[in-house]
Amino acid sequence: MDSDPLLSHALTGVVDYRGCPASRDATGRWTSALFIIGVEIAERFAFYGVSSNLISFLTGPLRESTAAAAAAVNVWSGWASMLPLLGAFLADSYLGRYRTIVIATLLYILGLGSLTLLSSLPSSLLCPTDPVDCTPSPVLVTSFYASLYLMAFAQGGHKPCVQAFGADQFDENDPGECVAKSSFFNWWYMGMSSGVLVAIVVLSYIQDYVSWALGFGIPCTAMVIALVVFLIGTKTYRFYPIKESRTVTCMEKDLDAAEEDNQRLQPKQCASSLGEEIKGLLRLFPTWATCLTYAIVFAQSPTLFTKQGSTLDRRIGFGLEAPPAALQVFSSIAILTSILIYDRVLVPVARKLTKHPSGITMLQRIGAGMTISLVGIVIAAMVEMKRLQIAKDYGLVDQPDATVPMSVWWLVPQYILCGVSDVFTMVGLQEFFYDQVPDALRSLGLALYLSIFGIGSFISGFLVSAIDKASSASGDSWFSNNLNRAHLDYFYWLLAGLSAFGLLLYLHFSLAYVYKKERA
C-alpha cells in the first residue's frame, strides 16, 4: 500500500488545529505568519494608542505633575514589560501559545473598553466640586489605573506568545524556511512599527483635539478585529504540543520518581537536564544586564521627549499644529525605512563580506544599536540646552505656558536616531533571546527580552522620582512643571554617561560569548 502523501510531507513533532500531524505544504510559513503579523499590527496600534500619549492624559485630565506622571508611565511600562514573564510561563507550561493569545486579547478588549468608558464620563463626575480646576475623584483615578494595569496584564500574555507563535510557523531544520525565519523577525518589526506609526499620527491628534473617549475606543475596536483575524487563520497554523519544561516540572517528577523503585535513575536524569536549562538561561544574563542602560534611554521617548516637544513651536504648515506625542512618528518612519535598507541592502552586502547567513551576528547588531542610542541621547541633551537658552534669551523662564520660539523640527534627530537604534538593538534582542534559549523555553526567552525594557522603565521611574526629590530640595527640580526652569539636559547627560558605561560592559561580555548553535 502506498504511503499517505500528506504523512510523507508531515513535520516531526508539529500538529495542525485538529491535532493531526501538520503538513509542510498546507500549514505554516508566510501564509500563517501574515495572519499573526496582522494581529501584532493591531495590538501595537492599540498599545501605543494609549502609551504614546499617556503622559498628556495624566498631566491633563488627571492633573498630575510632570515628575509624577513620568514616573507613573515608567512604572506602568515596566510592569507591561515584566508581566510577559508570567504570560510566557503559563503559555509554555500549561495553556499553549494559541490559547494564551486568545485569552490575552479578550483581556485587552476589556481593559480598553474600561478606559473608553471612564474617559467618556462628563467633567461634572470627574471633578464634582470644580470641573475646571480640581483633583479628580480618587475612585475614578483608581479605576483608570486598574484599567491600565489590566491592559498591561493582557500584554503580558500577548507579547511573548504572538512573536514566538509567528516564528514557530517556520521550520528551522529546513534551509529555506530557516532563512525565511531570520527575515521574519525584520518584517515582524516592520509590521509592528507600522501599527505604532498609525497610532501615533491618528490617535494622538484625536486624543488632544477631539476626544479621549474616541482616542481609547478606536484601539478597543482594533483589538476586536485582531481577535477575529487571528481566529480566521487557525486552520493554517502549526502547533507545537506543550513540552514540559524541566525548569518547571522537574521537582514534581523527582518526588514522583522517588516513590517508585523502578524509576530511581529518573531524578538524576531530570536534575541533569534541569541544570542544562538553567545554565542555558544564565549564559544570557550578561547581555540582559548590560542592555538595561539602552532600555532606560528608550523609556524617555513617550515621556520626557513628549513633554519637551509640548513647549516648542509645533506649527507644521497649512495651519496645522502637531500634537506633542505625534513627534514619535519620526521614530516609526525611521524604523520602517531602516528595516528596508537593512534587510535589502546592508544584509546582502555584509553577507558577501562576512559569509554569515544574517550578514552580521545578533550581538553585533545589538551593539550597533546601543551605539546609535548613545549618540541620540547626547543630541537630545544638546537640543535641550539650546531650548533652555532660547527660553532665557526671550524672557520666558517664568512663563511655563508660553511657546518657546524654537521649531519642533529640532527634536527630529533624536527621534530618528531612537528609531534607527531600535532596528538594530530591539530586533537583535528579539532574535537573540528566541534563538539562544533552550528550545522548550522560547516564549520565556522573548519574555526575558521584554523584561529588559520593564526593568529599564522601573530604573527610569526611580531615577526621575529620586532626582526630582533631591533637586527640588535645593532649588528648581530637574523635572519642574515649568520646563523652562527644569533641567532635562542634566538628566539626558546622566543617561548618556550610563549608556557609555553599559556599552563598554556589553562589548566586553559579547566578545567572549559562544553561540548555542550556528544557523544553517
PDB file of C-alpha atoms in Angstrom, residues 363-488:
ATOM      1  CA  LEU A 363      25.308  40.513  19.159  1.00  0.00           C
ATOM      2  CA  GLN A 364      26.970  42.783  16.600  1.00  0.00           C
ATOM      3  CA  ARG A 365      23.537  44.055  15.611  1.00  0.00           C
ATOM      4  CA  ILE A 366      22.602  44.770  19.238  1.00  0.00           C
ATOM      5  CA  GLY A 367      25.886  46.601  19.880  1.00  0.00           C
ATOM      6  CA  ALA A 368      25.447  48.795  16.801  1.00  0.00           C
ATOM      7  CA  GLY A 369      22.019  49.877  18.050  1.00  0.00           C
ATOM      8  CA  MET A 370      23.341  50.677  21.526  1.00  0.00           C
ATOM      9  CA  THR A 371      25.973  52.927  19.950  1.00  0.00           C
ATOM     10  CA  ILE A 372      23.357  54.779  17.893  1.00  0.00           C
ATOM     11  CA  SER A 373      21.199  55.197  21.007  1.00  0.00           C
ATOM     12  CA  LEU A 374      24.131  56.774  22.869  1.00  0.00           C
ATOM     13  CA  VAL A 375      24.568  59.317  20.063  1.00  0.00           C
ATOM     14  CA  GLY A 376      20.828  60.037  20.155  1.00  0.00           C
ATOM     15  CA  ILE A 377      20.681  60.861  23.875  1.00  0.00           C
ATOM     16  CA  VAL A 378      23.749  63.111  23.549  1.00  0.00           C
ATOM     17  CA  ILE A 379      21.976  65.047  20.788  1.00  0.00           C
ATOM     18  CA  ALA A 380      18.830  65.236  22.959  1.00  0.00           C
ATOM     19  CA  ALA A 381      20.873  66.813  25.755  1.00  0.00           C
ATOM     20  CA  MET A 382      22.392  69.389  23.394  1.00  0.00           C
ATOM     21  CA  VAL A 383      18.990  70.305  21.926  1.00  0.00           C
ATOM     22  CA  GLU A 384      17.519  70.760  25.409  1.00  0.00           C
ATOM     23  CA  MET A 385      20.423  73.054  26.337  1.00  0.00           C
ATOM     24  CA  LYS A 386      19.596  75.183  23.304  1.00  0.00           C
ATOM     25  CA  ARG A 387      15.876  75.199  24.180  1.00  0.00           C
ATOM     26  CA  LEU A 388      16.612  76.446  27.705  1.00  0.00           C
ATOM     27  CA  GLN A 389      18.932  79.136  26.380  1.00  0.00           C
ATOM     28  CA  ILE A 390      16.308  80.404  23.925  1.00  0.00           C
ATOM     29  CA  ALA A 391      13.695  80.491  26.698  1.00  0.00           C
ATOM     30  CA  LYS A 392      16.124  82.554  28.786  1.00  0.00           C
ATOM     31  CA  ASP A 393      17.019  84.890  25.912  1.00  0.00           C
ATOM     32  CA  TYR A 394      13.333  85.650  25.242  1.00  0.00           C
ATOM     33  CA  GLY A 395      12.454  86.136  28.902  1.00  0.00           C
ATOM     34  CA  LEU A 396      10.207  83.070  29.076  1.00  0.00           C
ATOM     35  CA  VAL A 397      11.767  81.407  32.100  1.00  0.00           C
ATOM     36  CA  ASP A 398       8.799  82.259  34.305  1.00  0.00           C
ATOM     37  CA  GLN A 399       6.158  81.722  31.617  1.00  0.00           C
ATOM     38  CA  PRO A 400       5.609  77.930  31.548  1.00  0.00           C
ATOM     39  CA  ASP A 401       2.614  78.123  29.198  1.00  0.00           C
ATOM     40  CA  ALA A 402       4.379  80.272  26.603  1.00  0.00           C
ATOM     41  CA  THR A 403       5.611  78.688  23.373  1.00  0.00           C
ATOM     42  CA  VAL A 404       9.394  78.797  23.117  1.00  0.00           C
ATOM     43  CA  PRO A 405      10.293  80.333  19.704  1.00  0.00           C
ATOM     44  CA  MET A 406      12.161  77.234  18.603  1.00  0.00           C
ATOM     45  CA  SER A 407      10.889  74.897  15.893  1.00  0.00           C
ATOM     46  CA  VAL A 408       9.831  71.412  16.879  1.00  0.00           C
ATOM     47  CA  TRP A 409      11.979  70.134  13.997  1.00  0.00           C
ATOM     48  CA  TRP A 410      14.968  70.448  16.334  1.00  0.00           C
ATOM     49  CA  LEU A 411      13.721  67.306  18.087  1.00  0.00           C
ATOM     50  CA  VAL A 412      13.535  65.221  14.923  1.00  0.00           C
ATOM     51  CA  PRO A 413      17.179  63.931  15.000  1.00  0.00           C
ATOM     52  CA  GLN A 414      16.805  62.396  18.459  1.00  0.00           C
ATOM     53  CA  TYR A 415      13.575  60.658  17.436  1.00  0.00           C
ATOM     54  CA  ILE A 416      15.133  59.380  14.202  1.00  0.00           C
ATOM     55  CA  LEU A 417      18.190  58.005  15.987  1.00  0.00           C
ATOM     56  CA  CYS A 418      15.894  56.388  18.541  1.00  0.00           C
ATOM     57  CA  GLY A 419      14.081  54.601  15.698  1.00  0.00           C
ATOM     58  CA  VAL A 420      17.255  53.511  13.899  1.00  0.00           C
ATOM     59  CA  SER A 421      18.719  52.146  17.131  1.00  0.00           C
ATOM     60  CA  ASP A 422      15.523  50.108  17.638  1.00  0.00           C
ATOM     61  CA  VAL A 423      16.006  48.364  14.285  1.00  0.00           C
ATOM     62  CA  PHE A 424      19.402  47.154  15.409  1.00  0.00           C
ATOM     63  CA  THR A 425      19.059  46.585  19.149  1.00  0.00           C
ATOM     64  CA  MET A 426      15.426  45.596  19.633  1.00  0.00           C
ATOM     65  CA  VAL A 427      15.188  43.287  16.622  1.00  0.00           C
ATOM     66  CA  GLY A 428      18.587  41.848  17.509  1.00  0.00           C
ATOM     67  CA  LEU A 429      17.452  41.195  21.082  1.00  0.00           C
ATOM     68  CA  GLN A 430      14.246  39.550  19.888  1.00  0.00           C
ATOM     69  CA  GLU A 431      16.136  37.155  17.641  1.00  0.00           C
ATOM     70  CA  PHE A 432      18.867  36.558  20.233  1.00  0.00           C
ATOM     71  CA  PHE A 433      16.511  35.675  23.090  1.00  0.00           C
ATOM     72  CA  TYR A 434      14.387  33.460  20.811  1.00  0.00           C
ATOM     73  CA  ASP A 435      17.356  31.645  19.313  1.00  0.00           C
ATOM     74  CA  GLN A 436      19.691  31.231  22.287  1.00  0.00           C
ATOM     75  CA  VAL A 437      17.311  29.944  24.994  1.00  0.00           C
ATOM     76  CA  PRO A 438      16.602  26.201  25.379  1.00  0.00           C
ATOM     77  CA  ASP A 439      14.087  25.131  22.741  1.00  0.00           C
ATOM     78  CA  ALA A 440      11.302  24.409  25.258  1.00  0.00           C
ATOM     79  CA  LEU A 441      11.544  27.932  26.714  1.00  0.00           C
ATOM     80  CA  ARG A 442      11.246  30.181  23.682  1.00  0.00           C
ATOM     81  CA  SER A 443       8.235  32.119  24.931  1.00  0.00           C
ATOM     82  CA  LEU A 444      10.175  32.638  28.144  1.00  0.00           C
ATOM     83  CA  GLY A 445      13.154  33.806  26.088  1.00  0.00           C
ATOM     84  CA  LEU A 446      11.105  36.530  24.416  1.00  0.00           C
ATOM     85  CA  ALA A 447       9.665  37.436  27.809  1.00  0.00           C
ATOM     86  CA  LEU A 448      13.218  37.845  29.118  1.00  0.00           C
ATOM     87  CA  TYR A 449      13.928  40.206  26.232  1.00  0.00           C
ATOM     88  CA  LEU A 450      10.856  42.259  27.151  1.00  0.00           C
ATOM     89  CA  SER A 451      11.864  42.260  30.822  1.00  0.00           C
ATOM     90  CA  ILE A 452      14.933  44.297  29.853  1.00  0.00           C
ATOM     91  CA  PHE A 453      12.591  47.150  28.990  1.00  0.00           C
ATOM     92  CA  GLY A 454      10.487  46.501  32.076  1.00  0.00           C
ATOM     93  CA  ILE A 455      13.429  46.807  34.446  1.00  0.00           C
ATOM     94  CA  GLY A 456      14.747  49.729  32.380  1.00  0.00           C
ATOM     95  CA  SER A 457      11.423  51.543  32.835  1.00  0.00           C
ATOM     96  CA  PHE A 458      11.479  50.839  36.578  1.00  0.00           C
ATOM     97  CA  ILE A 459      15.002  52.244  36.815  1.00  0.00           C
ATOM     98  CA  SER A 460      13.982  55.297  34.791  1.00  0.00           C
ATOM     99  CA  GLY A 461      10.987  55.877  37.058  1.00  0.00           C
ATOM    100  CA  PHE A 462      13.162  55.508  40.158  1.00  0.00           C
ATOM    101  CA  LEU A 463      15.752  57.946  38.775  1.00  0.00           C
ATOM    102  CA  VAL A 464      13.089  60.526  37.925  1.00  0.00           C
ATOM    103  CA  SER A 465      11.482  60.291  41.377  1.00  0.00           C
ATOM    104  CA  ALA A 466      14.782  60.303  43.303  1.00  0.00           C
ATOM    105  CA  ILE A 467      16.313  63.148  41.299  1.00  0.00           C
ATOM    106  CA  ASP A 468      13.085  65.165  41.482  1.00  0.00           C
ATOM    107  CA  LYS A 469      13.081  64.887  45.277  1.00  0.00           C
ATOM    108  CA  ALA A 470      16.803  65.651  45.640  1.00  0.00           C
ATOM    109  CA  SER A 471      16.947  68.562  43.177  1.00  0.00           C
ATOM    110  CA  SER A 472      13.739  70.218  44.389  1.00  0.00           C
ATOM    111  CA  ALA A 473      15.169  70.328  47.931  1.00  0.00           C
ATOM    112  CA  SER A 474      17.922  72.690  46.795  1.00  0.00           C
ATOM    113  CA  GLY A 475      16.056  74.736  44.184  1.00  0.00           C
ATOM    114  CA  ASP A 476      14.139  74.031  40.980  1.00  0.00           C
ATOM    115  CA  SER A 477      13.629  70.357  40.232  1.00  0.00           C
ATOM    116  CA  TRP A 478      15.233  68.904  37.120  1.00  0.00           C
ATOM    117  CA  PHE A 479      11.652  67.900  36.254  1.00  0.00           C
ATOM    118  CA  SER A 480       9.828  71.059  37.286  1.00  0.00           C
ATOM    119  CA  ASN A 481       6.327  71.519  35.881  1.00  0.00           C
ATOM    120  CA  ASN A 482       7.757  74.716  34.415  1.00  0.00           C
ATOM    121  CA  LEU A 483      10.136  73.069  31.939  1.00  0.00           C
ATOM    122  CA  ASN A 484      11.832  76.401  31.348  1.00  0.00           C
ATOM    123  CA  ARG A 485      13.171  76.151  34.888  1.00  0.00           C
ATOM    124  CA  ALA A 486      13.760  72.403  34.721  1.00  0.00           C
ATOM    125  CA  HIS A 487      16.965  70.694  33.648  1.00  0.00           C
ATOM    126  CA  LEU A 488      16.105  67.789  31.406  1.00  0.00           C
TER     127      LEU A 488
END
